[in-house]
Amino acid sequence: MSKQDNRCRLVLIAPDIADVDSRAQMLGGALRGGDVASVIVPQYGLDDQAFQKHAEVLVPLIQEAGAAALVAGDTRVAGRAKADGLHITGNAAELAEAMEKFSPKLIVGGGNATDRHHALEMGEIRPDYVFFGKLDGDIKPEAHPKNVALAEWWASMIEIPCIVMGGTDPESVLTVAESGAEFVALRLAVFSEPEQAPAIVASVNALLDEKAPRFEA
């Protein structure tokens, strides 16, 4: 077990950039900064053809860095790009359909757990993870208190891992880690200043190494 495996780990949300080369350069820099468990690649405003092109560039970049590449939403794009998994942003029925079609060949997780009821609905489907927050929900320095509270409740009673959306401040990862969540997602905290992305990922990992609670073996 590496020193990252027994504490909350970092998940990156790929930045919203229309130019694929710039997006790849920025993401590649961040991935060189240290441990990243996975990267979720949203479609944002791209049309299907452009999203396919982005996925085909970004997925191998993510995988070469040792992280899992998760494509949000479009199962066909995920398949063609040979992604490691799917991030489902829809309801429990859509998550169940994706699980039936693609699990266990692909990682399948759900990201519309807005309250305890919906989280438990998703939990009954047994996805690989549940996501608390929105992929573009980092609008304040801190993680949304509701998502942190949901994670604390979830982690205390459910074995399925959860990812919590952090805030725009890199140090927001610590509040998420203290909830018991297995993963914390960052987007603007890492990518708002692209040249700083590698250093920010390194500092986040150092902070988690130093202060995040450890999971029981």
XYZ file of C-alpha atoms in Angstrom, residues 6-10 130 132 147-148 150-156 160-165 173-185 208 212-215:
40
model
C -4.827 5.019 2.952
C -6.000 8.638 2.756
C -8.223 10.888 0.633
C -6.842 11.156 -2.912
C -7.125 13.848 -5.556
C -20.918 8.334 -5.836
C -21.338 14.752 -4.209
C -21.744 18.079 0.022
C -19.271 17.718 2.879
C -23.452 14.232 2.784
C -19.984 12.710 2.468
C -19.584 12.489 6.247
C -22.939 10.709 6.547
C -22.164 8.447 3.573
C -18.647 7.506 4.678
C -19.893 6.581 8.154
C -19.016 2.535 -1.751
C -16.374 5.267 -2.166
C -17.428 8.877 -2.637
C -15.904 11.866 -4.402
C -16.661 15.364 -3.108
C -16.292 18.509 -5.228
C -9.269 19.453 0.183
C -8.605 19.162 3.904
C -12.235 19.783 4.923
C -13.303 17.135 2.424
C -10.682 14.671 3.685
C -11.839 15.178 7.266
C -15.367 14.108 6.225
C -14.062 10.595 5.548
C -14.474 10.894 1.767
C -12.101 8.740 -0.251
C -11.619 11.333 -2.987
C -11.714 15.123 -3.418
C -12.239 16.722 -6.840
C -3.102 15.451 2.365
C -5.582 13.971 6.060
C -6.989 11.268 8.351
C -5.933 7.716 7.549
C -8.408 4.997 6.627
